[in-house]
Amino acid sequence: MGLTLLAAQPSHAADTPDPAAGRTIAESGVLTGHVGCSACHLMNGAGQPDVGIPRLAGFSAAYIAQQLDFFASDKRSNSWMAPYARMLTPRQMQDVAAYYAALPEPPPAENDPAGDALRARGKEVFQKGDMAHGVMPCGGCHGPAGQGMGAFAPHLAGQSAPYLLEQLRQWHQGKDRDPMGKMMVTETHAMADADMQAVAAYVQSLPAPNAGGTK
Ligand code: HEC
Ligand code: HEC
């Protein structure tokens, strides 16, 4: 009996993602001669909005781990991410996802007043959709504050506008992106490019709904 218990304990601990191990992966990677995730996504998970590198802080661990799996298996094709995702074991994916998911969200990028009208249109689309073009309110799936809905729909608030726009345009062109992307293909099918730009600008300006990294 005692032996069974002893044997069960380490295997339970081994199943629990370890954010401290994930921090090391973010900092210095898993293979010598290759950078860690932070070289692009930064240690605080803010990403680099200007060059379209997405922020990771604010996502659920489930979403991060799932996307890493998609990149590694070419279900989501991206030449930047594929090599880094392939370096990770499934366990390391869970660990690094746990690290980034626990971070508090950085404040959104500063708003340029010149973009006020664009963001106002984006807010309208986000909250009310555009029924004439089959566009449902984004908040209906991504949460009214863009906070995401668990493993179903990812967190959007504060995300890099260039990155958001690139994703929307690829779906608009009919590309699934990954096995979860069908809904977004339908959503963006008849969306005008100006509206995709507007909603991306609005979403980038949304403050952290999960301040403190809890969700
Ligand atoms: C050389 C730069 C670079 C490195 C290093 C890098 N990434 Fe990325 N990552 C990117 C880029 C660029 C994208 C956007 C891909 C796209 O446009 O589809 C991305 C996308 C992602 C996404 C998808 C985000 C979303 O919004 O769907 C996740 C998750 C991710 N990276 C996690 C990681 C993790 C974890 C590591 C370390 C193991 C890492 N990345 C290392 C550049 C990098
Ligand atoms: C019916 C539900 C639904 C609606 C409505 C919806 N989405 Fe999504 N969205 C999803 C799902 C599910 C995913 C995950 C797709 C994947 O992993 O490929 C997603 C993913 C995304 C992503 C990718 C996030 C990332 O980090 O890579 C963006 C950007 C996005 N949606 C924006 C929007 C916008 C903007 C609207 C409104 C115009 C919208 N969505 C409306 C369900 C929805």
PDB file of C-alpha atoms and ligand atoms in Angstrom:
ATOM      1  CA  MET A   1       0.000   0.000   0.000  1.00  0.00           C
ATOM      2  CA  GLY A   2       2.693   2.426   1.099  1.00  0.00           C
ATOM      3  CA  LEU A   3       4.626   1.676  -2.055  1.00  0.00           C
ATOM      4  CA  THR A   4       1.661   2.494  -4.298  1.00  0.00           C
ATOM      5  CA  LEU A   5       1.311   5.841  -2.560  1.00  0.00           C
ATOM      6  CA  LEU A   6       5.002   6.657  -2.958  1.00  0.00           C
ATOM      7  CA  ALA A   7       4.912   5.736  -6.604  1.00  0.00           C
ATOM      8  CA  ALA A   8       1.783   7.781  -7.214  1.00  0.00           C
ATOM      9  CA  GLN A   9       3.100  11.013  -5.726  1.00  0.00           C
ATOM     10  CA  PRO A  10       5.945  11.829  -8.126  1.00  0.00           C
ATOM     11  CA  SER A  11       3.837  11.001 -11.169  1.00  0.00           C
ATOM     12  CA  HIS A  12       1.145  13.390  -9.928  1.00  0.00           C
ATOM     13  CA  ALA A  13       3.718  16.152  -9.452  1.00  0.00           C
ATOM     14  CA  ALA A  14       5.085  15.424 -12.928  1.00  0.00           C
ATOM     15  CA  ASP A  15       1.613  16.073 -14.404  1.00  0.00           C
ATOM     16  CA  THR A  16       1.335  19.542 -12.898  1.00  0.00           C
ATOM     17  CA  PRO A  17       2.783  22.249 -15.164  1.00  0.00           C
ATOM     18  CA  ASP A  18       5.768  23.992 -13.585  1.00  0.00           C
ATOM     19  CA  PRO A  19       5.827  27.758 -14.269  1.00  0.00           C
ATOM     20  CA  ALA A  20       9.370  28.047 -12.847  1.00  0.00           C
ATOM     21  CA  ALA A  21      10.640  25.588 -15.453  1.00  0.00           C
ATOM     22  CA  GLY A  22       8.589  27.562 -17.993  1.00  0.00           C
ATOM     23  CA  ARG A  23      10.330  30.768 -16.941  1.00  0.00           C
ATOM     24  CA  THR A  24      13.717  29.216 -17.765  1.00  0.00           C
ATOM     25  CA  ILE A  25      12.426  28.221 -21.220  1.00  0.00           C
ATOM     26  CA  ALA A  26      11.175  31.780 -21.790  1.00  0.00           C
ATOM     27  CA  GLU A  27      14.517  33.178 -20.650  1.00  0.00           C
ATOM     28  CA  SER A  28      17.058  30.934 -22.323  1.00  0.00           C
ATOM     29  CA  GLY A  29      15.249  28.334 -24.425  1.00  0.00           C
ATOM     30  CA  VAL A  30      15.778  24.572 -24.350  1.00  0.00           C
ATOM     31  CA  LEU A  31      18.683  24.090 -26.784  1.00  0.00           C
ATOM     32  CA  THR A  32      22.056  25.809 -26.638  1.00  0.00           C
ATOM     33  CA  GLY A  33      22.544  28.184 -29.534  1.00  0.00           C
ATOM     34  CA  HIS A  34      18.818  29.016 -29.717  1.00  0.00           C
ATOM     35  CA  VAL A  35      17.168  31.995 -28.046  1.00  0.00           C
ATOM     36  CA  GLY A  36      14.327  31.720 -25.540  1.00  0.00           C
ATOM     37  CA  CYS A  37      10.768  32.885 -26.222  1.00  0.00           C
ATOM     38  CA  SER A  38      11.548  36.211 -24.548  1.00  0.00           C
ATOM     39  CA  ALA A  39      13.817  37.230 -27.458  1.00  0.00           C
ATOM     40  CA  CYS A  40      10.586  37.906 -29.339  1.00  0.00           C
ATOM     41  CA  HIS A  41       7.700  37.845 -26.821  1.00  0.00           C
ATOM     42  CA  LEU A  42       9.739  39.446 -23.945  1.00  0.00           C
ATOM     43  CA  MET A  43       9.864  38.119 -20.378  1.00  0.00           C
ATOM     44  CA  ASN A  44       6.709  40.033 -19.397  1.00  0.00           C
ATOM     45  CA  GLY A  45       4.815  38.543 -22.350  1.00  0.00           C
ATOM     46  CA  ALA A  46       4.087  41.972 -23.867  1.00  0.00           C
ATOM     47  CA  GLY A  47       5.302  40.941 -27.327  1.00  0.00           C
ATOM     48  CA  GLN A  48       6.411  43.620 -29.776  1.00  0.00           C
ATOM     49  CA  PRO A  49       3.263  45.342 -31.043  1.00  0.00           C
ATOM     50  CA  ASP A  50       5.118  47.473 -33.620  1.00  0.00           C
ATOM     51  CA  VAL A  51       6.424  44.466 -35.498  1.00  0.00           C
ATOM     52  CA  GLY A  52       3.354  42.283 -35.004  1.00  0.00           C
ATOM     53  CA  ILE A  53       4.796  39.867 -32.447  1.00  0.00           C
ATOM     54  CA  PRO A  54       1.782  38.928 -30.319  1.00  0.00           C
ATOM     55  CA  ARG A  55       1.590  39.401 -26.597  1.00  0.00           C
ATOM     56  CA  LEU A  56       1.227  36.218 -24.586  1.00  0.00           C
ATOM     57  CA  ALA A  57       0.295  37.656 -21.182  1.00  0.00           C
ATOM     58  CA  GLY A  58      -3.481  37.370 -20.735  1.00  0.00           C
ATOM     59  CA  PHE A  59      -3.948  34.129 -22.678  1.00  0.00           C
ATOM     60  CA  SER A  60      -5.147  30.998 -20.913  1.00  0.00           C
ATOM     61  CA  ALA A  61      -2.498  28.296 -20.536  1.00  0.00           C
ATOM     62  CA  ALA A  62      -4.779  25.999 -22.569  1.00  0.00           C
ATOM     63  CA  TYR A  63      -4.738  28.365 -25.560  1.00  0.00           C
ATOM     64  CA  ILE A  64      -0.931  28.858 -25.488  1.00  0.00           C
ATOM     65  CA  ALA A  65      -0.222  25.125 -25.195  1.00  0.00           C
ATOM     66  CA  GLN A  66      -2.696  24.319 -27.968  1.00  0.00           C
ATOM     67  CA  GLN A  67      -1.182  26.847 -30.369  1.00  0.00           C
ATOM     68  CA  LEU A  68       2.330  25.514 -29.625  1.00  0.00           C
ATOM     69  CA  ASP A  69       1.104  22.057 -30.503  1.00  0.00           C
ATOM     70  CA  PHE A  70      -0.447  23.402 -33.739  1.00  0.00           C
ATOM     71  CA  PHE A  71       2.822  25.169 -34.716  1.00  0.00           C
ATOM     72  CA  ALA A  72       4.919  22.084 -33.932  1.00  0.00           C
ATOM     73  CA  SER A  73       2.706  19.808 -36.038  1.00  0.00           C
ATOM     74  CA  ASP A  74       2.243  22.322 -38.900  1.00  0.00           C
ATOM     75  CA  LYS A  75      -1.497  22.529 -38.232  1.00  0.00           C
ATOM     76  CA  ARG A  76      -0.773  26.257 -37.931  1.00  0.00           C
ATOM     77  CA  SER A  77       1.925  27.123 -40.376  1.00  0.00           C
ATOM     78  CA  ASN A  78       4.367  29.865 -39.361  1.00  0.00           C
ATOM     79  CA  SER A  79       8.057  29.950 -40.192  1.00  0.00           C
ATOM     80  CA  TRP A  80       8.984  31.959 -37.068  1.00  0.00           C
ATOM     81  CA  MET A  81       7.224  29.722 -34.590  1.00  0.00           C
ATOM     82  CA  ALA A  82       7.572  26.245 -36.081  1.00  0.00           C
ATOM     83  CA  PRO A  83      11.243  25.697 -35.107  1.00  0.00           C
ATOM     84  CA  TYR A  84      10.746  26.988 -31.556  1.00  0.00           C
ATOM     85  CA  ALA A  85       7.606  24.946 -30.984  1.00  0.00           C
ATOM     86  CA  ARG A  86       9.303  21.820 -32.354  1.00  0.00           C
ATOM     87  CA  MET A  87      12.123  22.133 -29.815  1.00  0.00           C
ATOM     88  CA  LEU A  88       9.647  21.628 -26.963  1.00  0.00           C
ATOM     89  CA  THR A  89       8.381  18.383 -25.482  1.00  0.00           C
ATOM     90  CA  PRO A  90       4.645  18.324 -24.640  1.00  0.00           C
ATOM     91  CA  ARG A  91       5.631  18.811 -20.995  1.00  0.00           C
ATOM     92  CA  GLN A  92       7.761  21.873 -21.822  1.00  0.00           C
ATOM     93  CA  MET A  93       4.818  23.338 -23.793  1.00  0.00           C
ATOM     94  CA  GLN A  94       2.666  23.017 -20.655  1.00  0.00           C
ATOM     95  CA  ASP A  95       5.385  24.586 -18.481  1.00  0.00           C
ATOM     96  CA  VAL A  96       6.024  27.602 -20.687  1.00  0.00           C
ATOM     97  CA  ALA A  97       2.251  28.081 -21.170  1.00  0.00           C
ATOM     98  CA  ALA A  98       1.838  28.104 -17.374  1.00  0.00           C
ATOM     99  CA  TYR A  99       4.574  30.736 -17.049  1.00  0.00           C
ATOM    100  CA  TYR A 100       3.112  33.166 -19.618  1.00  0.00           C
ATOM    101  CA  ALA A 101      -0.521  32.602 -18.544  1.00  0.00           C
ATOM    102  CA  ALA A 102       0.273  33.620 -14.957  1.00  0.00           C
ATOM    103  CA  LEU A 103       1.760  37.025 -15.869  1.00  0.00           C
ATOM    104  CA  PRO A 104      -0.117  40.266 -15.249  1.00  0.00           C
ATOM    105  CA  GLU A 105      -1.060  42.033 -18.466  1.00  0.00           C
ATOM    106  CA  PRO A 106       0.946  45.088 -19.441  1.00  0.00           C
ATOM    107  CA  PRO A 107      -1.031  48.281 -20.138  1.00  0.00           C
ATOM    108  CA  PRO A 108      -2.231  48.709 -23.737  1.00  0.00           C
ATOM    109  CA  ALA A 109      -0.210  50.718 -26.264  1.00  0.00           C
ATOM    110  CA  GLU A 110      -0.822  54.467 -26.074  1.00  0.00           C
ATOM    111  CA  ASN A 111      -3.699  55.738 -28.226  1.00  0.00           C
ATOM    112  CA  ASP A 112      -2.984  58.128 -31.054  1.00  0.00           C
ATOM    113  CA  PRO A 113      -5.888  60.663 -31.050  1.00  0.00           C
ATOM    114  CA  ALA A 114      -5.816  60.548 -34.863  1.00  0.00           C
ATOM    115  CA  GLY A 115      -7.241  57.046 -34.578  1.00  0.00           C
ATOM    116  CA  ASP A 116     -10.318  58.012 -32.514  1.00  0.00           C
ATOM    117  CA  ALA A 117     -12.830  57.622 -35.364  1.00  0.00           C
ATOM    118  CA  LEU A 118     -11.307  54.320 -36.435  1.00  0.00           C
ATOM    119  CA  ARG A 119     -11.494  52.928 -32.890  1.00  0.00           C
ATOM    120  CA  ALA A 120     -15.090  54.167 -32.515  1.00  0.00           C
ATOM    121  CA  ARG A 121     -16.091  52.139 -35.590  1.00  0.00           C
ATOM    122  CA  GLY A 122     -14.109  49.188 -34.227  1.00  0.00           C
ATOM    123  CA  LYS A 123     -15.983  49.394 -30.940  1.00  0.00           C
ATOM    124  CA  GLU A 124     -19.300  49.315 -32.803  1.00  0.00           C
ATOM    125  CA  VAL A 125     -18.299  46.177 -34.715  1.00  0.00           C
ATOM    126  CA  PHE A 126     -16.894  44.560 -31.577  1.00  0.00           C
ATOM    127  CA  GLN A 127     -20.031  45.171 -29.527  1.00  0.00           C
ATOM    128  CA  LYS A 128     -22.833  45.003 -32.108  1.00  0.00           C
ATOM    129  CA  GLY A 129     -21.379  43.190 -35.089  1.00  0.00           C
ATOM    130  CA  ASP A 130     -22.511  44.057 -38.620  1.00  0.00           C
ATOM    131  CA  MET A 131     -25.498  41.866 -39.332  1.00  0.00           C
ATOM    132  CA  ALA A 132     -25.805  42.998 -42.972  1.00  0.00           C
ATOM    133  CA  HIS A 133     -22.434  41.309 -43.608  1.00  0.00           C
ATOM    134  CA  GLY A 134     -22.947  38.314 -41.335  1.00  0.00           C
ATOM    135  CA  VAL A 135     -20.522  39.687 -38.735  1.00  0.00           C
ATOM    136  CA  MET A 136     -21.487  38.662 -35.215  1.00  0.00           C
ATOM    137  CA  PRO A 137     -20.441  40.784 -32.235  1.00  0.00           C
ATOM    138  CA  CYS A 138     -16.844  39.801 -31.398  1.00  0.00           C
ATOM    139  CA  GLY A 139     -17.601  40.207 -27.706  1.00  0.00           C
ATOM    140  CA  GLY A 140     -20.176  37.423 -27.918  1.00  0.00           C
ATOM    141  CA  CYS A 141     -17.391  34.854 -28.230  1.00  0.00           C
ATOM    142  CA  HIS A 142     -14.303  36.710 -26.969  1.00  0.00           C
ATOM    143  CA  GLY A 143     -16.031  38.269 -23.944  1.00  0.00           C
ATOM    144  CA  PRO A 144     -17.454  41.814 -23.678  1.00  0.00           C
ATOM    145  CA  ALA A 145     -14.057  43.177 -22.552  1.00  0.00           C
ATOM    146  CA  GLY A 146     -12.063  40.946 -24.920  1.00  0.00           C
ATOM    147  CA  GLN A 147     -11.018  38.815 -21.967  1.00  0.00           C
ATOM    148  CA  GLY A 148     -11.511  35.542 -23.839  1.00  0.00           C
ATOM    149  CA  MET A 149     -13.639  32.547 -22.898  1.00  0.00           C
ATOM    150  CA  GLY A 150     -11.431  29.875 -21.420  1.00  0.00           C
ATOM    151  CA  ALA A 151     -10.197  27.346 -23.933  1.00  0.00           C
ATOM    152  CA  PHE A 152     -12.981  28.260 -26.425  1.00  0.00           C
ATOM    153  CA  ALA A 153     -12.067  31.720 -27.711  1.00  0.00           C
ATOM    154  CA  PRO A 154      -8.775  33.482 -26.988  1.00  0.00           C
ATOM    155  CA  HIS A 155      -8.165  36.642 -25.034  1.00  0.00           C
ATOM    156  CA  LEU A 156      -7.907  39.646 -27.381  1.00  0.00           C
ATOM    157  CA  ALA A 157      -7.639  42.825 -25.266  1.00  0.00           C
ATOM    158  CA  GLY A 158      -4.389  44.754 -25.743  1.00  0.00           C
ATOM    159  CA  GLN A 159      -3.146  42.492 -28.532  1.00  0.00           C
ATOM    160  CA  SER A 160      -0.910  43.985 -31.236  1.00  0.00           C
ATOM    161  CA  ALA A 161      -3.056  45.609 -33.975  1.00  0.00           C
ATOM    162  CA  PRO A 162      -0.743  44.578 -36.854  1.00  0.00           C
ATOM    163  CA  TYR A 163      -0.860  40.976 -35.612  1.00  0.00           C
ATOM    164  CA  LEU A 164      -4.669  41.044 -35.204  1.00  0.00           C
ATOM    165  CA  LEU A 165      -5.121  42.492 -38.682  1.00  0.00           C
ATOM    166  CA  GLU A 166      -2.896  39.840 -40.231  1.00  0.00           C
ATOM    167  CA  GLN A 167      -4.954  37.066 -38.606  1.00  0.00           C
ATOM    168  CA  LEU A 168      -8.265  38.632 -39.708  1.00  0.00           C
ATOM    169  CA  ARG A 169      -7.055  39.096 -43.302  1.00  0.00           C
ATOM    170  CA  GLN A 170      -5.898  35.500 -43.555  1.00  0.00           C
ATOM    171  CA  TRP A 171      -9.286  34.234 -42.368  1.00  0.00           C
ATOM    172  CA  HIS A 172     -11.037  36.689 -44.707  1.00  0.00           C
ATOM    173  CA  GLN A 173      -9.104  35.054 -47.573  1.00  0.00           C
ATOM    174  CA  GLY A 174     -10.595  31.727 -46.527  1.00  0.00           C
ATOM    175  CA  LYS A 175      -7.511  30.243 -44.824  1.00  0.00           C
ATOM    176  CA  ASP A 176      -8.411  28.340 -41.660  1.00  0.00           C
ATOM    177  CA  ARG A 177      -5.062  29.039 -39.938  1.00  0.00           C
ATOM    178  CA  ASP A 178      -5.537  25.998 -37.698  1.00  0.00           C
ATOM    179  CA  PRO A 179      -8.212  23.382 -36.847  1.00  0.00           C
ATOM    180  CA  MET A 180     -10.017  25.913 -34.592  1.00  0.00           C
ATOM    181  CA  GLY A 181     -10.192  28.639 -37.244  1.00  0.00           C
ATOM    182  CA  LYS A 182     -13.429  27.808 -39.125  1.00  0.00           C
ATOM    183  CA  MET A 183     -15.590  30.150 -37.072  1.00  0.00           C
ATOM    184  CA  MET A 184     -13.294  33.062 -37.835  1.00  0.00           C
ATOM    185  CA  VAL A 185     -13.394  32.276 -41.570  1.00  0.00           C
ATOM    186  CA  THR A 186     -17.203  32.571 -41.437  1.00  0.00           C
ATOM    187  CA  GLU A 187     -16.987  35.674 -39.234  1.00  0.00           C
ATOM    188  CA  THR A 188     -14.653  37.615 -41.558  1.00  0.00           C
ATOM    189  CA  HIS A 189     -15.952  36.293 -44.883  1.00  0.00           C
ATOM    190  CA  ALA A 190     -17.832  39.467 -45.865  1.00  0.00           C
ATOM    191  CA  MET A 191     -15.970  41.959 -43.664  1.00  0.00           C
ATOM    192  CA  ALA A 192     -14.618  45.093 -45.342  1.00  0.00           C
ATOM    193  CA  ASP A 193     -10.879  45.631 -44.888  1.00  0.00           C
ATOM    194  CA  ALA A 194     -11.611  49.019 -43.297  1.00  0.00           C
ATOM    195  CA  ASP A 195     -13.685  47.275 -40.620  1.00  0.00           C
ATOM    196  CA  MET A 196     -10.924  44.748 -39.935  1.00  0.00           C
ATOM    197  CA  GLN A 197      -8.511  47.665 -39.463  1.00  0.00           C
ATOM    198  CA  ALA A 198     -11.018  49.412 -37.192  1.00  0.00           C
ATOM    199  CA  VAL A 199     -11.655  46.432 -34.954  1.00  0.00           C
ATOM    200  CA  ALA A 200      -7.909  45.663 -34.716  1.00  0.00           C
ATOM    201  CA  ALA A 201      -7.226  49.255 -33.605  1.00  0.00           C
ATOM    202  CA  TYR A 202     -10.031  49.095 -31.038  1.00  0.00           C
ATOM    203  CA  VAL A 203      -8.972  45.720 -29.612  1.00  0.00           C
ATOM    204  CA  GLN A 204      -5.349  46.889 -29.226  1.00  0.00           C
ATOM    205  CA  SER A 205      -6.603  49.848 -27.168  1.00  0.00           C
ATOM    206  CA  LEU A 206      -8.607  47.710 -24.718  1.00  0.00           C
ATOM    207  CA  PRO A 207      -7.163  47.689 -21.191  1.00  0.00           C
ATOM    208  CA  ALA A 208      -6.349  44.464 -19.379  1.00  0.00           C
ATOM    209  CA  PRO A 209      -9.606  42.904 -18.175  1.00  0.00           C
ATOM    210  CA  ASN A 210      -7.653  40.283 -16.227  1.00  0.00           C
ATOM    211  CA  ALA A 211      -5.189  42.574 -14.447  1.00  0.00           C
ATOM    212  CA  GLY A 212      -3.107  40.467 -12.132  1.00  0.00           C
ATOM    213  CA  GLY A 213      -3.057  37.522 -14.498  1.00  0.00           C
ATOM    214  CA  THR A 214      -6.054  35.719 -12.998  1.00  0.00           C
ATOM    215  CA  LYS A 215      -8.872  34.354 -15.069  1.00  0.00           C
TER     216      LYS A 215
HETATM  217  C1  HEC B   1      12.002  34.586 -33.413  1.00  0.00           C
HETATM  218  C2  HEC B   1      10.860  35.150 -32.716  1.00  0.00           C
HETATM  219  C3  HEC B   1      10.015  34.231 -31.889  1.00  0.00           C
HETATM  220  C4  HEC B   1      10.411  33.350 -30.897  1.00  0.00           C
HETATM  221  C5  HEC B   1      11.824  33.059 -30.421  1.00  0.00           C
HETATM  222  C6  HEC B   1       9.198  32.784 -30.356  1.00  0.00           C
HETATM  223  N1  HEC B   1       8.101  33.290 -30.986  1.00  0.00           N
HETATM  224 FE1  HEC B   1       6.171  32.835 -30.594  1.00  0.00          FE
HETATM  225  N2  HEC B   1       5.560  33.983 -32.175  1.00  0.00           N
HETATM  226  C7  HEC B   1       6.397  34.726 -32.979  1.00  0.00           C
HETATM  227  C8  HEC B   1       5.617  35.330 -34.045  1.00  0.00           C
HETATM  228  C9  HEC B   1       6.149  36.237 -35.154  1.00  0.00           C
HETATM  229  C10 HEC B   1       4.275  34.907 -33.856  1.00  0.00           C
HETATM  230  C11 HEC B   1       3.047  35.233 -34.725  1.00  0.00           C
HETATM  231  C12 HEC B   1       2.804  34.114 -35.662  1.00  0.00           C
HETATM  232  C13 HEC B   1       1.695  34.387 -36.642  1.00  0.00           C
HETATM  233  O1  HEC B   1       1.640  35.497 -37.190  1.00  0.00           O
HETATM  234  O2  HEC B   1       0.883  33.484 -36.859  1.00  0.00           O
HETATM  235  C14 HEC B   1       4.277  34.071 -32.664  1.00  0.00           C
HETATM  236  C15 HEC B   1       3.143  33.453 -32.140  1.00  0.00           C
HETATM  237  C16 HEC B   1       3.118  32.739 -30.958  1.00  0.00           C
HETATM  238  C17 HEC B   1       1.929  32.205 -30.341  1.00  0.00           C
HETATM  239  C18 HEC B   1       0.508  32.334 -30.872  1.00  0.00           C
HETATM  240  C19 HEC B   1      -0.134  33.549 -30.243  1.00  0.00           C
HETATM  241  C20 HEC B   1      -1.547  33.790 -30.692  1.00  0.00           C
HETATM  242  O3  HEC B   1      -2.000  34.916 -30.467  1.00  0.00           O
HETATM  243  O4  HEC B   1      -2.207  32.891 -31.238  1.00  0.00           O
HETATM  244  C21 HEC B   1       2.311  31.572 -29.193  1.00  0.00           C
HETATM  245  C22 HEC B   1       1.419  30.864 -28.197  1.00  0.00           C
HETATM  246  C23 HEC B   1       3.755  31.703 -29.093  1.00  0.00           C
HETATM  247  N3  HEC B   1       4.217  32.415 -30.183  1.00  0.00           N
HETATM  248  C24 HEC B   1       4.519  31.193 -28.058  1.00  0.00           C
HETATM  249  C25 HEC B   1       5.933  31.160 -28.061  1.00  0.00           C
HETATM  250  C26 HEC B   1       6.718  30.448 -27.090  1.00  0.00           C
HETATM  251  C27 HEC B   1       6.168  29.741 -25.881  1.00  0.00           C
HETATM  252  C28 HEC B   1       8.028  30.591 -27.469  1.00  0.00           C
HETATM  253  C29 HEC B   1       9.254  29.957 -26.836  1.00  0.00           C
HETATM  254  C30 HEC B   1       9.260  28.531 -26.742  1.00  0.00           C
HETATM  255  C31 HEC B   1       8.036  31.426 -28.663  1.00  0.00           C
HETATM  256  N4  HEC B   1       6.745  31.738 -28.994  1.00  0.00           N
HETATM  257  C32 HEC B   1       9.179  31.841 -29.345  1.00  0.00           C
HETATM  258  C33 HEC B   1       7.756  34.901 -32.807  1.00  0.00           C
HETATM  259  C34 HEC B   1       8.550  34.170 -31.942  1.00  0.00           C
HETATM  260  C1  HEC B   2     -18.687  32.488 -32.972  1.00  0.00           C
HETATM  261  C2  HEC B   2     -17.585  32.814 -32.101  1.00  0.00           C
HETATM  262  C3  HEC B   2     -16.627  33.911 -32.529  1.00  0.00           C
HETATM  263  C4  HEC B   2     -16.931  35.187 -32.933  1.00  0.00           C
HETATM  264  C5  HEC B   2     -18.298  35.830 -33.119  1.00  0.00           C
HETATM  265  C6  HEC B   2     -15.657  35.866 -33.134  1.00  0.00           C
HETATM  266  N1  HEC B   2     -14.631  35.017 -32.850  1.00  0.00           N
HETATM  267 FE1  HEC B   2     -12.643  35.444 -33.026  1.00  0.00          FE
HETATM  268  N2  HEC B   2     -12.181  33.517 -32.525  1.00  0.00           N
HETATM  269  C7  HEC B   2     -13.088  32.519 -32.218  1.00  0.00           C
HETATM  270  C8  HEC B   2     -12.376  31.266 -31.992  1.00  0.00           C
HETATM  271  C9  HEC B   2     -12.992  29.929 -31.654  1.00  0.00           C
HETATM  272  C10 HEC B   2     -10.999  31.560 -32.162  1.00  0.00           C
HETATM  273  C11 HEC B   2      -9.797  30.581 -32.085  1.00  0.00           C
HETATM  274  C12 HEC B   2      -9.385  30.279 -33.491  1.00  0.00           C
HETATM  275  C13 HEC B   2      -8.124  29.473 -33.643  1.00  0.00           C
HETATM  276  O1  HEC B   2      -7.512  29.022 -32.677  1.00  0.00           O
HETATM  277  O2  HEC B   2      -7.742  29.316 -34.810  1.00  0.00           O
HETATM  278  C14 HEC B   2     -10.916  32.980 -32.490  1.00  0.00           C
HETATM  279  C15 HEC B   2      -9.731  33.646 -32.727  1.00  0.00           C
HETATM  280  C16 HEC B   2      -9.624  35.002 -32.979  1.00  0.00           C
HETATM  281  C17 HEC B   2      -8.374  35.714 -33.149  1.00  0.00           C
HETATM  282  C18 HEC B   2      -6.977  35.131 -33.024  1.00  0.00           C
HETATM  283  C19 HEC B   2      -6.367  35.566 -31.712  1.00  0.00           C
HETATM  284  C20 HEC B   2      -4.924  35.233 -31.602  1.00  0.00           C
HETATM  285  O3  HEC B   2      -4.340  35.567 -30.583  1.00  0.00           O
HETATM  286  O4  HEC B   2      -4.341  34.648 -32.535  1.00  0.00           O
HETATM  287  C21 HEC B   2      -8.689  37.003 -33.439  1.00  0.00           C
HETATM  288  C22 HEC B   2      -7.731  38.132 -33.722  1.00  0.00           C
HETATM  289  C23 HEC B   2     -10.126  37.112 -33.411  1.00  0.00           C
HETATM  290  N3  HEC B   2     -10.661  35.875 -33.148  1.00  0.00           N
HETATM  291  C24 HEC B   2     -10.823  38.291 -33.600  1.00  0.00           C
HETATM  292  C25 HEC B   2     -12.205  38.388 -33.666  1.00  0.00           C
HETATM  293  C26 HEC B   2     -12.909  39.600 -34.003  1.00  0.00           C
HETATM  294  C27 HEC B   2     -12.243  40.937 -34.263  1.00  0.00           C
HETATM  295  C28 HEC B   2     -14.241  39.293 -34.021  1.00  0.00           C
HETATM  296  C29 HEC B   2     -15.388  40.184 -34.385  1.00  0.00           C
HETATM  297  C30 HEC B   2     -15.298  40.841 -35.697  1.00  0.00           C
HETATM  298  C31 HEC B   2     -14.353  37.884 -33.661  1.00  0.00           C
HETATM  299  N4  HEC B   2     -13.089  37.378 -33.458  1.00  0.00           N
HETATM  300  C32 HEC B   2     -15.543  37.190 -33.540  1.00  0.00           C
HETATM  301  C33 HEC B   2     -14.455  32.663 -32.133  1.00  0.00           C
HETATM  302  C34 HEC B   2     -15.163  33.808 -32.490  1.00  0.00           C
END
